Coordinates of C-alpha atoms in Angstrom, one line a residue:
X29 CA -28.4 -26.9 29.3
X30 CA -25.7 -27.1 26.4
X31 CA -24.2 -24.0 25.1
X32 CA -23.4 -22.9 21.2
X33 CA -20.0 -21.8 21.1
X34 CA -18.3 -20.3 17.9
X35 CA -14.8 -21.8 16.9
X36 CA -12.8 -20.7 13.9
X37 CA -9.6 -20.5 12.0
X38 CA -6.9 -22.6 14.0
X39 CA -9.2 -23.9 17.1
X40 CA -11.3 -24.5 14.0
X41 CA -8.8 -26.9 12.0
X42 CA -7.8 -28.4 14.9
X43 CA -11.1 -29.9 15.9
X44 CA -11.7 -31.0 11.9
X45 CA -8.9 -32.9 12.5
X46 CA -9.3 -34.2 15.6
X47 CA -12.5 -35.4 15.3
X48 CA -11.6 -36.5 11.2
X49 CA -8.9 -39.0 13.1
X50 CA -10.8 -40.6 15.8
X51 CA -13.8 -41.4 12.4
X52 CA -10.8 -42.8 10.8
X53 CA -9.7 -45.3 13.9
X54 CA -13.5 -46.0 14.5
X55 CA -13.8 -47.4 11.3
X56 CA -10.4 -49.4 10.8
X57 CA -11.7 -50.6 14.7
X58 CA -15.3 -51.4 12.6
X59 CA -13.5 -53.0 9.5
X60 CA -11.6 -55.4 12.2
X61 CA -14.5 -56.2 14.0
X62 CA -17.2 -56.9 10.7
X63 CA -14.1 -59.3 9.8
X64 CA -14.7 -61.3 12.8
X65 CA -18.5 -61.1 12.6
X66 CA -18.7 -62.4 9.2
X67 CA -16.1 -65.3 9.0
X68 CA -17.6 -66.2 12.7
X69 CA -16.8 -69.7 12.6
X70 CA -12.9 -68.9 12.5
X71 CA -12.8 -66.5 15.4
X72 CA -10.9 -67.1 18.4
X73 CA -12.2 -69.5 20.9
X74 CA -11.9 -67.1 23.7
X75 CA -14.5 -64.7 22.0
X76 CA -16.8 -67.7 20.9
X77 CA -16.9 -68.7 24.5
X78 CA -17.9 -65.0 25.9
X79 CA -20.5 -63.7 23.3
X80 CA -22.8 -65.5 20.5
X81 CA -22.5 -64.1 17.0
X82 CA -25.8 -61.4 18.0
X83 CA -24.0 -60.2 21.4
X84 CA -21.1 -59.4 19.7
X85 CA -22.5 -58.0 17.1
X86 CA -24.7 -55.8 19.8
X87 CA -22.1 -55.3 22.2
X88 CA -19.0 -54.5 19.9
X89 CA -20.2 -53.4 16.2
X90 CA -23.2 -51.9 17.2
X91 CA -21.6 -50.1 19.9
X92 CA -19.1 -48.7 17.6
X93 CA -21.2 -47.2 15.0
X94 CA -23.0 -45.3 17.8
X95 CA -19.8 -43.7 19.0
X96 CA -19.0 -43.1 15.8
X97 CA -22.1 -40.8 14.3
X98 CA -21.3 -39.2 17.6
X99 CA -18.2 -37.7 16.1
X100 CA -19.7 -37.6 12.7
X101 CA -21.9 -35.0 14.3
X102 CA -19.4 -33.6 16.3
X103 CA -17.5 -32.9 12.8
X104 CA -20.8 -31.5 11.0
X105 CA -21.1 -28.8 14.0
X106 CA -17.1 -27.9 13.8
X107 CA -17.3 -27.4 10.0
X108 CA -20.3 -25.5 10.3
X109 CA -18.2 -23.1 13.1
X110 CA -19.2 -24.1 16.1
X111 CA -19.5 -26.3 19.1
X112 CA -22.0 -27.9 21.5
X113 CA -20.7 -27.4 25.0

C-alpha cells in the first residue's frame, strides 16, 4: 500500500530539482538515441548487428520515454506538495 506524504519548502525544492534534472538527462539521452533511429543506415555496425531498427526502437527509445513520464509524474506530485511512498 503506498502512502501520501506531504513535502514542502526546502525538502520541497529539492525534489523539483532533482527530479527537473534526471527529465533533462532523459531527454538529451532520448535526443541521442532518435538521432540514431532516424539516420539508421549510418549507425554503428556493432548496434546494427545486435538490434533491428524496431528492437531498438522498443528496447532503447521506448524504454526511455517510459522512465521518463515516471519522473514527469513524480514532478507533478512534488509541485503539488507531496509524495507517493
Amino acid at each position: 500500500m503506498s502512502r501520501r506524504i506531504e513535502v514542502c519548502g526546502v525538502q520541497q525544492t529539492y525534489l523539483e530539482n532533482v527530479y527537473h534534472s534526471k527529465i533533462h538527462e532523459i531527454n538529451d539521452q532520448l535526443k541521442t538515441m532518435n538521432a540514431k533511429y532516424n539516420d539508421w543506415d549510418n549507425v554503428d555496425e556493432r548496434i546494427k548487428s545486435r538490434y533491428t531498427k524496431e528492437e531498438y526502437k522498443s528496447y532503447f527509445i521506448d524504454r526511455k520515454r517510459e522512465e521518463r513520464s515516471v519522473y514527469v509524474q513524480k514532478l507533478h506530485t512534488v509541485r503539488n506538495g507531496y509524495v507517493i511512498e
